[in-house]
Amino acid sequence: MANLYDILAAGFPADRTKSAFILSDGSAVSYGELEAGAAQIAGHLVASGVTPGDRVGLQAEKSVEAVMVYLGVLKAGAAFLPLNSAYTKAEVDYFIGDATPRVFVTDAQAFRAEADAADPLLATVERADDHLASLIYTSGTTGRSKGAMLSHGNLAANARALHQIWGFTRDDVLLHALPIFHVHGLFVAMHCAFLSGAPMVWLPKFDDAQVMAGLAKSTVMMGVPTFYTRLLANPQFTAERAAHMRLFISGSAPLLESTFAEFEDRTGMRILERYGMSEAVIITSNPLDGDRLPGSVGYPLPGVDLRIGGGEATGVIEITGPSVFSGYWEMPEKTAEEFTADGWFKTGDVGRQDADGRVWISGRAKDLIISGGYNVYPKEIELILDELDGVTESAVVGIPHPDFGEGVVAVVIGSGDEAAMIAECRRQLAPYKSPKRIVFVDELPRNAMGKVQKNLLRDRYTDLFKTG
Ligand code: AMP
């Protein structure tokens, strides 16, 4: 039972002059400076009337000061509410109205500077395992965005498990190019660095040249799949460039098998894919030692129990474990719907677990297509399309269809002959699964974490089968 801040700070190096952040201009910010900044901000928050359990929001560009705000909020016993820097005023108004933060920070540097006037808070405010540490709003493609309540205990348990299974030590250097308004960059990546007292090569965003230079100084990179496709598109990314690295981790969206294979061809290294979500942080991971299989997200983390709901081999993944959130902020009914009667969280991801215990994900339940009364799992069709000449990547969606309810439509990055490709799909798949139309595009709509936004595709092509 402890405040997450103290748990993380216990990992900071004894020698606080050691770097926490290595910046692109070659300068560094030490662990001592990080700790002092967090204490000033915590003091400033307390002086401003923030009490334990209050929410403190942050919508700002990625910076060291933004991390100080995060840690200062924890230290003051408040709950951190990070918001995507791309949100519009109207979106932010909704989150502020819903979460009612006591303080809302929009300029982390200015906030850090004004905090110098306050007395630093030296003793961390005590919190219990089940106290709220952070409110993470889900990207919510349908309905209102929901605030997942993550406790000190949830985040500490996940951080400790990842630190251990991914073999982090103080000799690691983490290449951090992810945004910090999302669990991936905020919790998964940073907590591993803090618990090891390791430095981070701190990049404001994924920039090819900076990442290429950062690889020479780093040992671990965490990224979304688009980081890896971008690395591979750069001919300067070679086995020599990767030689200093011990581990490349991917998550937040499915890693294409072709990316996994190409990466191994190029570097001799296998990307370690893991699976997680805002509501539980990391759920499964491929092994550090042992086989990392393309297409599988690996084994449940220590302490996580995983089962497939619905009584079939493939169904909605349900989980329990120490990192599973307690519910959605002020939405008791929505929360009740997302948990089973016996207390398992329904992730909304459809998948299966093989005899070895490995988990394979076939997509979001809400992306399931029902065509002519038959269930169609998009992933099955995408895997076939991705193998065809001329196809780089595909996204299969269900579009309203006058006869079938939904018709299967493939949106494909690449080019080719639509009729010939459909014929090829029909050779490999039952007719009801084969795409009725294939649309060629230059790119697929993605959110900040590289996830393909199928809801936008469904909207865009909603009239495709309309007659008359
Ligand atoms: P978020 O809450 O924004 O982090 O989104 C979580 C969702 O991302 C999960 O429910 C999955 O649908 C998806 N996701 C995360 N990691 C993976 C992965 N390795 N493979 C497939 N889907 C993933």
Short mmCIF file of C-alpha atoms and ligand atoms in Angstrom, two decimals:
data_model
loop_
_atom_site.label_atom_id
_atom_site.label_comp_id
_atom_site.label_asym_id
_atom_site.label_seq_id
_atom_site.Cartn_x
_atom_site.Cartn_y
_atom_site.Cartn_z
CA MET A 1 0.00 0.00 0.00
CA ALA A 2 1.70 3.15 -1.18
CA ASN A 3 1.40 6.13 -3.44
CA LEU A 4 2.54 5.16 -6.96
CA TYR A 5 4.90 8.14 -6.88
CA ASP A 6 6.91 6.61 -4.05
CA ILE A 7 6.97 3.23 -5.76
CA LEU A 8 8.37 4.78 -8.93
CA ALA A 9 10.80 7.03 -7.03
CA ALA A 10 12.15 3.98 -5.19
CA GLY A 11 13.54 2.93 -8.59
CA PHE A 12 15.31 6.24 -9.24
CA PRO A 13 19.11 5.88 -9.16
CA ALA A 14 20.80 6.49 -5.82
CA ASP A 15 23.01 8.97 -7.65
CA ARG A 16 20.38 11.54 -8.57
CA THR A 17 22.77 13.36 -10.91
CA LYS A 18 22.19 10.53 -13.39
CA SER A 19 20.10 11.42 -16.44
CA ALA A 20 16.39 10.78 -16.59
CA PHE A 21 15.94 12.45 -19.98
CA ILE A 22 18.41 12.80 -22.82
CA LEU A 23 17.15 15.55 -25.10
CA SER A 24 17.66 15.96 -28.85
CA ASP A 25 20.04 18.89 -28.41
CA GLY A 26 22.38 16.66 -26.43
CA SER A 27 21.48 18.15 -23.03
CA ALA A 28 20.04 16.06 -20.20
CA VAL A 29 17.67 16.41 -17.26
CA SER A 30 18.74 14.47 -14.20
CA TYR A 31 16.63 12.35 -11.87
CA GLY A 32 17.35 14.93 -9.18
CA GLU A 33 15.85 17.69 -11.33
CA LEU A 34 12.85 15.53 -12.12
CA GLU A 35 12.29 14.83 -8.44
CA ALA A 36 12.70 18.50 -7.50
CA GLY A 37 10.30 19.57 -10.26
CA ALA A 38 7.67 17.09 -9.09
CA ALA A 39 8.03 18.30 -5.49
CA GLN A 40 7.64 21.97 -6.54
CA ILE A 41 4.56 21.17 -8.60
CA ALA A 42 3.07 19.06 -5.83
CA GLY A 43 3.65 21.94 -3.41
CA HIS A 44 2.07 24.40 -5.82
CA LEU A 45 -0.97 22.15 -6.28
CA VAL A 46 -1.49 21.74 -2.56
CA ALA A 47 -1.09 25.51 -2.06
CA SER A 48 -3.72 26.00 -4.78
CA GLY A 49 -6.22 23.97 -2.79
CA VAL A 50 -5.84 20.58 -4.47
CA THR A 51 -6.80 17.85 -2.02
CA PRO A 52 -6.38 14.06 -2.28
CA GLY A 53 -8.67 12.60 -4.90
CA ASP A 54 -9.07 15.84 -6.87
CA ARG A 55 -8.46 15.57 -10.57
CA VAL A 56 -5.75 17.64 -12.24
CA GLY A 57 -5.92 17.87 -16.03
CA LEU A 58 -3.13 18.43 -18.53
CA GLN A 59 -3.44 19.20 -22.20
CA ALA A 60 -0.03 20.22 -23.44
CA GLU A 61 2.70 19.25 -25.84
CA LYS A 62 5.05 16.50 -24.73
CA SER A 63 7.83 17.86 -22.52
CA VAL A 64 9.90 17.09 -19.44
CA GLU A 65 7.79 19.62 -17.54
CA ALA A 66 4.64 17.71 -18.52
CA VAL A 67 6.18 14.63 -16.86
CA MET A 68 6.93 16.73 -13.79
CA VAL A 69 3.26 17.72 -13.73
CA TYR A 70 2.25 14.05 -13.92
CA LEU A 71 4.55 13.05 -11.06
CA GLY A 72 3.68 16.16 -9.02
CA VAL A 73 -0.02 15.34 -9.31
CA LEU A 74 0.61 11.81 -8.00
CA LYS A 75 2.82 13.08 -5.21
CA ALA A 76 0.11 15.52 -4.11
CA GLY A 77 -2.34 12.62 -3.90
CA ALA A 78 -4.45 13.92 -6.79
CA ALA A 79 -5.50 12.01 -9.92
CA PHE A 80 -3.89 12.75 -13.29
CA LEU A 81 -6.14 13.48 -16.26
CA PRO A 82 -4.10 13.63 -19.48
CA LEU A 83 -5.79 14.82 -22.66
CA ASN A 84 -4.72 14.39 -26.26
CA SER A 85 -3.04 17.60 -27.38
CA ALA A 86 -5.07 17.43 -30.61
CA TYR A 87 -8.46 17.70 -28.89
CA THR A 88 -10.50 20.74 -29.89
CA LYS A 89 -11.98 23.20 -27.42
CA ALA A 90 -15.39 21.56 -27.68
CA GLU A 91 -13.88 18.14 -26.90
CA VAL A 92 -11.89 19.52 -23.97
CA ASP A 93 -15.04 21.19 -22.63
CA TYR A 94 -16.71 17.79 -22.49
CA PHE A 95 -13.82 16.24 -20.52
CA ILE A 96 -13.65 19.16 -18.11
CA GLY A 97 -17.39 19.01 -17.56
CA ASP A 98 -17.25 15.27 -16.98
CA ALA A 99 -14.09 14.97 -14.85
CA THR A 100 -14.39 18.37 -13.09
CA PRO A 101 -10.65 18.81 -12.51
CA ARG A 102 -9.66 21.24 -9.73
CA VAL A 103 -6.74 22.48 -11.86
CA PHE A 104 -6.29 22.29 -15.62
CA VAL A 105 -2.81 22.86 -17.04
CA THR A 106 -2.36 23.93 -20.66
CA ASP A 107 1.26 25.09 -20.56
CA ALA A 108 3.49 22.73 -18.60
CA GLN A 109 6.60 24.94 -18.81
CA ALA A 110 4.76 27.99 -17.45
CA PHE A 111 3.18 25.88 -14.71
CA ARG A 112 6.55 24.47 -13.72
CA ALA A 113 8.02 28.00 -13.59
CA GLU A 114 5.23 29.43 -11.44
CA ALA A 115 5.49 26.40 -9.10
CA ASP A 116 8.91 27.68 -8.02
CA ALA A 117 7.13 30.25 -5.87
CA ALA A 118 5.57 27.48 -3.76
CA ASP A 119 7.19 25.47 -0.98
CA PRO A 120 8.10 22.05 -2.32
CA LEU A 121 6.06 19.15 -1.02
CA LEU A 122 8.66 16.81 0.39
CA ALA A 123 6.50 14.09 1.92
CA THR A 124 4.32 12.29 -0.61
CA VAL A 125 0.62 12.28 0.26
CA GLU A 126 -0.36 8.80 1.37
CA ARG A 127 -2.66 6.84 -0.86
CA ALA A 128 -4.04 3.32 -0.69
CA ASP A 129 -3.89 0.78 -3.52
CA ASP A 130 -7.48 1.39 -4.54
CA HIS A 131 -7.28 5.18 -4.61
CA LEU A 132 -7.61 6.87 -7.98
CA ALA A 133 -4.26 7.69 -9.62
CA SER A 134 -5.37 8.54 -13.13
CA LEU A 135 -8.42 9.03 -15.25
CA ILE A 136 -7.83 7.95 -18.84
CA TYR A 137 -10.50 8.76 -21.37
CA THR A 138 -10.88 6.05 -23.98
CA SER A 139 -10.71 7.11 -27.61
CA GLY A 140 -14.39 6.05 -27.80
CA THR A 141 -15.36 5.63 -31.44
CA THR A 142 -19.01 5.20 -30.52
CA GLY A 143 -20.98 7.12 -27.93
CA ARG A 144 -19.51 9.27 -25.22
CA SER A 145 -15.86 8.91 -24.33
CA LYS A 146 -15.51 7.12 -20.98
CA GLY A 147 -12.99 7.86 -18.23
CA ALA A 148 -11.27 4.67 -17.13
CA MET A 149 -10.38 4.89 -13.42
CA LEU A 150 -6.92 3.48 -12.75
CA SER A 151 -5.73 3.21 -9.17
CA HIS A 152 -2.29 3.43 -7.61
CA GLY A 153 -2.42 -0.34 -7.13
CA ASN A 154 -3.43 -0.97 -10.78
CA LEU A 155 -0.55 1.05 -12.16
CA ALA A 156 2.04 -0.18 -9.67
CA ALA A 157 1.19 -3.83 -10.32
CA ASN A 158 1.46 -3.43 -14.08
CA ALA A 159 4.66 -1.42 -13.91
CA ARG A 160 6.33 -4.04 -11.71
CA ALA A 161 5.24 -6.90 -13.93
CA LEU A 162 6.52 -5.24 -17.11
CA HIS A 163 9.79 -4.17 -15.54
CA GLN A 164 10.36 -7.77 -14.61
CA ILE A 165 9.18 -9.66 -17.72
CA TRP A 166 10.94 -7.34 -20.15
CA GLY A 167 14.17 -7.61 -18.19
CA PHE A 168 14.73 -3.91 -17.52
CA THR A 169 17.90 -2.91 -15.64
CA ARG A 170 19.63 0.35 -14.85
CA ASP A 171 21.85 -0.24 -17.87
CA ASP A 172 18.92 0.20 -20.22
CA VAL A 173 18.22 3.34 -22.21
CA LEU A 174 14.66 3.68 -23.44
CA LEU A 175 13.93 5.40 -26.73
CA HIS A 176 10.73 7.35 -26.01
CA ALA A 177 9.02 8.82 -29.08
CA LEU A 178 5.41 8.12 -28.04
CA PRO A 179 2.85 10.70 -26.96
CA ILE A 180 2.33 10.94 -23.18
CA PHE A 181 -1.44 11.49 -23.13
CA HIS A 182 -2.02 7.75 -23.69
CA VAL A 183 -1.24 4.75 -21.46
CA HIS A 184 1.46 3.47 -23.83
CA GLY A 185 3.84 6.43 -23.57
CA LEU A 186 2.67 7.61 -20.16
CA PHE A 187 2.57 4.42 -18.10
CA VAL A 188 4.02 1.48 -20.01
CA ALA A 189 7.14 3.19 -21.27
CA MET A 190 7.93 5.72 -18.55
CA HIS A 191 7.21 3.44 -15.61
CA CYS A 192 9.66 0.83 -16.92
CA ALA A 193 12.35 3.51 -17.15
CA PHE A 194 11.60 4.94 -13.69
CA LEU A 195 11.54 1.57 -11.95
CA SER A 196 14.97 0.81 -13.42
CA GLY A 197 16.35 4.28 -12.81
CA ALA A 198 17.25 4.27 -16.50
CA PRO A 199 17.44 7.28 -18.81
CA MET A 200 15.12 7.92 -21.72
CA VAL A 201 16.14 9.30 -25.09
CA TRP A 202 13.31 11.80 -25.11
CA LEU A 203 11.87 12.73 -28.49
CA PRO A 204 8.89 15.08 -28.89
CA LYS A 205 7.49 12.74 -31.53
CA PHE A 206 8.56 10.09 -34.03
CA ASP A 207 10.98 11.85 -36.33
CA ASP A 208 12.93 9.57 -38.68
CA ALA A 209 16.28 11.30 -38.31
CA GLN A 210 16.02 11.66 -34.53
CA VAL A 211 14.94 8.08 -34.04
CA MET A 212 17.77 6.89 -36.26
CA ALA A 213 20.26 8.86 -34.13
CA GLY A 214 18.57 7.77 -30.89
CA LEU A 215 18.93 4.07 -31.73
CA ALA A 216 22.69 4.35 -31.40
CA LYS A 217 22.30 5.43 -27.75
CA SER A 218 19.37 3.23 -26.71
CA THR A 219 18.73 -0.36 -25.77
CA VAL A 220 14.92 -0.61 -25.86
CA MET A 221 12.29 1.05 -28.04
CA MET A 222 8.56 0.97 -27.47
CA GLY A 223 6.44 1.89 -30.43
CA VAL A 224 3.17 1.61 -32.24
CA PRO A 225 3.21 -0.47 -35.45
CA THR A 226 3.48 2.64 -37.63
CA PHE A 227 6.88 3.38 -36.01
CA TYR A 228 8.11 0.08 -37.39
CA THR A 229 6.70 0.55 -40.88
CA ARG A 230 8.34 3.97 -40.94
CA LEU A 231 11.68 2.58 -39.80
CA LEU A 232 11.51 -0.10 -42.48
CA ALA A 233 10.64 2.46 -45.17
CA ASN A 234 13.96 4.17 -44.40
CA PRO A 235 16.86 2.50 -46.23
CA GLN A 236 19.23 3.86 -43.58
CA PHE A 237 17.61 1.56 -41.04
CA THR A 238 19.95 -1.42 -41.13
CA ALA A 239 21.13 -4.21 -38.86
CA GLU A 240 24.08 -1.99 -37.87
CA ARG A 241 21.68 0.80 -36.85
CA ALA A 242 19.82 -1.63 -34.62
CA ALA A 243 22.95 -3.26 -33.24
CA HIS A 244 22.93 -1.31 -29.97
CA MET A 245 19.34 -2.33 -29.21
CA ARG A 246 18.33 -5.35 -27.17
CA LEU A 247 14.55 -5.05 -27.58
CA PHE A 248 11.91 -3.58 -29.86
CA ILE A 249 8.36 -3.66 -28.45
CA SER A 250 5.16 -2.99 -30.38
CA GLY A 251 1.58 -2.43 -29.29
CA SER A 252 -1.57 -0.28 -29.27
CA ALA A 253 -2.62 -1.69 -32.63
CA PRO A 254 -2.05 -4.99 -34.47
CA LEU A 255 1.42 -5.47 -35.90
CA LEU A 256 1.21 -6.72 -39.48
CA GLU A 257 2.87 -10.08 -39.99
CA SER A 258 4.66 -8.59 -43.00
CA THR A 259 6.17 -5.89 -40.75
CA PHE A 260 7.33 -8.52 -38.26
CA ALA A 261 8.92 -10.58 -41.06
CA GLU A 262 10.54 -7.65 -42.83
CA PHE A 263 11.95 -6.38 -39.54
CA GLU A 264 13.50 -9.75 -38.82
CA ASP A 265 14.96 -9.94 -42.33
CA ARG A 266 16.46 -6.48 -41.99
CA THR A 267 17.83 -6.64 -38.44
CA GLY A 268 17.84 -10.28 -37.40
CA MET A 269 15.64 -9.25 -34.44
CA ARG A 270 12.05 -10.18 -33.69
CA ILE A 271 9.73 -7.40 -32.57
CA LEU A 272 8.10 -8.27 -29.24
CA GLU A 273 4.37 -7.65 -29.60
CA ARG A 274 2.18 -7.07 -26.57
CA TYR A 275 -1.49 -6.23 -26.11
CA GLY A 276 -3.11 -3.76 -23.79
CA MET A 277 -5.78 -1.14 -23.35
CA SER A 278 -6.55 1.93 -21.28
CA GLU A 279 -8.73 -0.11 -18.91
CA ALA A 280 -6.01 -2.58 -17.88
CA VAL A 281 -2.71 -1.25 -19.24
CA ILE A 282 -0.80 -4.32 -20.49
CA ILE A 283 -2.67 -7.64 -20.59
CA THR A 284 -0.50 -10.04 -22.59
CA SER A 285 3.02 -10.07 -23.94
CA ASN A 286 5.23 -12.19 -26.10
CA PRO A 287 8.17 -13.57 -24.13
CA LEU A 288 11.53 -11.88 -23.71
CA ASP A 289 13.18 -15.30 -23.83
CA GLY A 290 11.37 -17.78 -26.00
CA ASP A 291 9.44 -17.65 -29.22
CA ARG A 292 7.84 -14.40 -30.32
CA LEU A 293 5.28 -15.41 -32.88
CA PRO A 294 3.98 -13.08 -35.58
CA GLY A 295 0.24 -12.53 -35.22
CA SER A 296 0.13 -13.59 -31.56
CA VAL A 297 0.13 -11.10 -28.68
CA GLY A 298 1.71 -13.69 -26.39
CA TYR A 299 0.82 -14.88 -22.91
CA PRO A 300 -1.22 -13.24 -20.13
CA LEU A 301 0.98 -11.23 -17.77
CA PRO A 302 1.78 -12.73 -14.36
CA GLY A 303 -1.31 -12.26 -12.19
CA VAL A 304 -3.66 -11.79 -15.16
CA ASP A 305 -6.35 -14.41 -15.70
CA LEU A 306 -7.77 -14.57 -19.18
CA ARG A 307 -10.69 -16.47 -20.63
CA ILE A 308 -12.81 -16.42 -23.77
CA GLY A 309 -16.45 -15.52 -23.20
CA GLY A 310 -19.38 -17.01 -25.07
CA GLY A 311 -18.51 -20.69 -24.92
CA GLU A 312 -16.83 -20.90 -28.36
CA ALA A 313 -13.12 -21.17 -29.09
CA THR A 314 -13.15 -17.63 -30.45
CA GLY A 315 -14.97 -14.93 -28.56
CA VAL A 316 -14.64 -11.82 -26.48
CA ILE A 317 -11.54 -11.83 -24.27
CA GLU A 318 -12.37 -11.45 -20.58
CA ILE A 319 -9.81 -10.69 -17.89
CA THR A 320 -9.24 -10.24 -14.19
CA GLY A 321 -6.04 -9.17 -12.49
CA PRO A 322 -4.34 -6.53 -10.39
CA SER A 323 -4.14 -3.96 -13.18
CA VAL A 324 -7.78 -4.14 -14.27
CA PHE A 325 -9.49 -0.78 -13.66
CA SER A 326 -12.36 -0.42 -11.24
CA GLY A 327 -14.83 1.19 -13.64
CA TYR A 328 -15.74 4.20 -15.75
CA TRP A 329 -15.89 7.58 -14.06
CA GLU A 330 -19.44 8.34 -12.99
CA MET A 331 -20.91 5.70 -15.29
CA PRO A 332 -22.01 2.88 -12.97
CA GLU A 333 -24.38 1.41 -15.55
CA LYS A 334 -21.83 1.40 -18.34
CA THR A 335 -19.34 -0.14 -15.90
CA ALA A 336 -21.81 -2.87 -14.91
CA GLU A 337 -22.37 -3.72 -18.60
CA GLU A 338 -18.66 -4.16 -19.21
CA PHE A 339 -18.11 -6.62 -16.36
CA THR A 340 -19.56 -10.12 -16.14
CA ALA A 341 -21.65 -11.15 -13.14
CA ASP A 342 -18.60 -12.94 -11.71
CA GLY A 343 -16.40 -9.88 -12.01
CA TRP A 344 -14.44 -10.35 -15.25
CA PHE A 345 -13.84 -7.35 -17.51
CA LYS A 346 -15.09 -7.79 -21.07
CA THR A 347 -12.31 -6.27 -23.15
CA GLY A 348 -14.37 -6.00 -26.32
CA ASP A 349 -11.54 -7.65 -28.25
CA VAL A 350 -12.32 -10.92 -29.98
CA GLY A 351 -9.69 -13.59 -29.81
CA ARG A 352 -8.70 -17.10 -28.89
CA GLN A 353 -6.13 -18.79 -26.68
CA ASP A 354 -4.24 -21.78 -28.04
CA ALA A 355 -3.22 -24.92 -26.16
CA ASP A 356 0.11 -23.31 -25.21
CA GLY A 357 -1.69 -20.37 -23.64
CA ARG A 358 -0.82 -17.90 -26.37
CA VAL A 359 -3.44 -15.31 -27.24
CA TRP A 360 -4.43 -14.43 -30.79
CA ILE A 361 -6.59 -11.38 -31.43
CA SER A 362 -8.93 -11.17 -34.39
CA GLY A 363 -10.28 -7.65 -33.87
CA ARG A 364 -12.77 -5.58 -31.91
CA ALA A 365 -16.18 -7.12 -31.25
CA LYS A 366 -17.84 -4.01 -32.60
CA ASP A 367 -15.99 -4.47 -35.91
CA LEU A 368 -17.55 -7.90 -36.37
CA ILE A 369 -19.53 -8.02 -39.62
CA ILE A 370 -22.83 -9.82 -39.90
CA SER A 371 -23.52 -10.52 -43.54
CA GLY A 372 -26.61 -12.51 -44.51
CA GLY A 373 -26.82 -13.67 -40.88
CA TYR A 374 -23.27 -15.03 -40.83
CA ASN A 375 -20.52 -13.69 -38.59
CA VAL A 376 -17.49 -12.47 -40.49
CA TYR A 377 -14.27 -11.68 -38.65
CA PRO A 378 -12.45 -8.95 -40.61
CA LYS A 379 -9.00 -10.20 -39.64
CA GLU A 380 -9.50 -13.47 -41.52
CA ILE A 381 -10.10 -11.60 -44.76
CA GLU A 382 -7.43 -9.00 -44.09
CA LEU A 383 -4.80 -11.72 -43.69
CA ILE A 384 -5.66 -13.09 -47.14
CA LEU A 385 -5.77 -9.69 -48.81
CA ASP A 386 -2.44 -8.67 -47.28
CA GLU A 387 -0.80 -11.60 -49.06
CA LEU A 388 -1.99 -10.50 -52.52
CA ASP A 389 0.34 -8.72 -54.94
CA GLY A 390 -0.11 -4.97 -54.86
CA VAL A 391 -1.59 -4.90 -51.35
CA THR A 392 0.34 -3.17 -48.57
CA GLU A 393 -2.37 -3.23 -45.92
CA SER A 394 -6.11 -3.79 -45.79
CA ALA A 395 -9.03 -2.93 -43.54
CA VAL A 396 -12.25 -4.90 -43.91
CA VAL A 397 -15.54 -3.36 -42.73
CA GLY A 398 -19.25 -4.06 -42.95
CA ILE A 399 -21.30 -1.54 -44.95
CA PRO A 400 -25.13 -1.46 -44.94
CA HIS A 401 -26.39 -3.71 -47.74
CA PRO A 402 -29.99 -4.00 -48.96
CA ASP A 403 -29.92 -7.81 -49.18
CA PHE A 404 -27.34 -8.96 -46.64
CA GLY A 405 -27.76 -6.44 -43.84
CA GLU A 406 -24.06 -5.74 -44.10
CA GLY A 407 -21.83 -6.29 -47.09
CA VAL A 408 -18.13 -7.04 -46.70
CA VAL A 409 -15.98 -4.23 -48.10
CA ALA A 410 -12.20 -4.19 -48.21
CA VAL A 411 -10.37 -0.88 -48.15
CA VAL A 412 -6.88 -1.55 -49.43
CA ILE A 413 -3.67 0.44 -49.52
CA GLY A 414 -2.25 -0.45 -52.90
CA SER A 415 -3.56 -1.09 -56.37
CA GLY A 416 -4.78 -3.95 -58.48
CA ASP A 417 -7.71 -5.36 -60.39
CA GLU A 418 -10.78 -5.36 -58.17
CA ALA A 419 -12.57 -8.21 -59.93
CA ALA A 420 -9.45 -10.41 -60.00
CA MET A 421 -8.80 -9.81 -56.29
CA ILE A 422 -12.39 -10.61 -55.37
CA ALA A 423 -12.12 -13.79 -57.44
CA GLU A 424 -8.96 -14.73 -55.54
CA CYS A 425 -10.70 -14.15 -52.20
CA ARG A 426 -13.60 -16.34 -53.36
CA ARG A 427 -11.14 -19.09 -54.14
CA GLN A 428 -9.86 -19.01 -50.56
CA LEU A 429 -12.95 -18.04 -48.58
CA ALA A 430 -16.62 -18.93 -48.30
CA PRO A 431 -18.66 -16.61 -50.54
CA TYR A 432 -20.29 -14.76 -47.62
CA LYS A 433 -16.85 -13.79 -46.31
CA SER A 434 -15.44 -12.59 -49.62
CA PRO A 435 -15.45 -8.83 -50.15
CA LYS A 436 -18.26 -7.62 -52.38
CA ARG A 437 -16.24 -4.53 -53.18
CA ILE A 438 -12.60 -3.55 -52.88
CA VAL A 439 -11.71 0.14 -52.67
CA PHE A 440 -8.13 1.26 -53.27
CA VAL A 441 -6.71 4.12 -51.22
CA ASP A 442 -3.32 5.71 -50.54
CA GLU A 443 -3.72 5.62 -46.79
CA LEU A 444 -6.06 4.46 -44.05
CA PRO A 445 -7.42 6.85 -41.42
CA ARG A 446 -5.54 6.32 -38.13
CA ASN A 447 -5.67 7.86 -34.70
CA ALA A 448 -2.66 9.16 -32.80
CA MET A 449 -1.71 5.63 -31.72
CA GLY A 450 -1.74 4.30 -35.29
CA LYS A 451 -5.04 2.45 -34.92
CA VAL A 452 -7.07 2.20 -38.11
CA GLN A 453 -10.36 4.02 -37.49
CA LYS A 454 -12.86 1.61 -38.97
CA ASN A 455 -15.78 3.76 -37.85
CA LEU A 456 -14.56 6.47 -40.23
CA LEU A 457 -14.33 3.94 -43.07
CA ARG A 458 -17.87 2.75 -42.36
CA ASP A 459 -19.07 6.36 -42.52
CA ARG A 460 -17.12 7.13 -45.65
CA TYR A 461 -18.49 4.17 -47.62
CA THR A 462 -21.91 3.96 -46.04
CA ASP A 463 -23.69 4.56 -49.38
CA LEU A 464 -21.63 2.07 -51.35
CA PHE A 465 -24.47 -0.44 -51.71
CA LYS A 466 -27.31 2.05 -51.85
CA THR A 467 -29.47 1.52 -54.88
CA GLY A 468 -31.54 4.09 -56.70
P1 AMP B 1 -6.53 1.99 -26.05
O1 AMP B 1 -7.45 1.87 -24.89
O2 AMP B 1 -6.65 3.27 -26.79
O3 AMP B 1 -5.13 1.71 -25.64
O4 AMP B 1 -6.95 0.87 -27.09
C1 AMP B 1 -6.95 -0.48 -26.71
C2 AMP B 1 -7.22 -1.36 -27.88
O5 AMP B 1 -6.14 -1.38 -28.80
C3 AMP B 1 -7.39 -2.80 -27.48
O6 AMP B 1 -8.65 -3.06 -26.93
C4 AMP B 1 -7.14 -3.51 -28.80
O7 AMP B 1 -8.29 -3.47 -29.61
C5 AMP B 1 -6.07 -2.63 -29.45
N1 AMP B 1 -4.73 -3.21 -29.29
C6 AMP B 1 -3.77 -2.85 -28.43
N2 AMP B 1 -2.66 -3.61 -28.61
C7 AMP B 1 -2.94 -4.47 -29.61
C8 AMP B 1 -2.22 -5.50 -30.28
N3 AMP B 1 -0.95 -5.79 -29.97
N4 AMP B 1 -2.86 -6.18 -31.24
C9 AMP B 1 -4.13 -5.91 -31.58
N5 AMP B 1 -4.85 -4.94 -31.01
C10 AMP B 1 -4.28 -4.22 -30.04
#
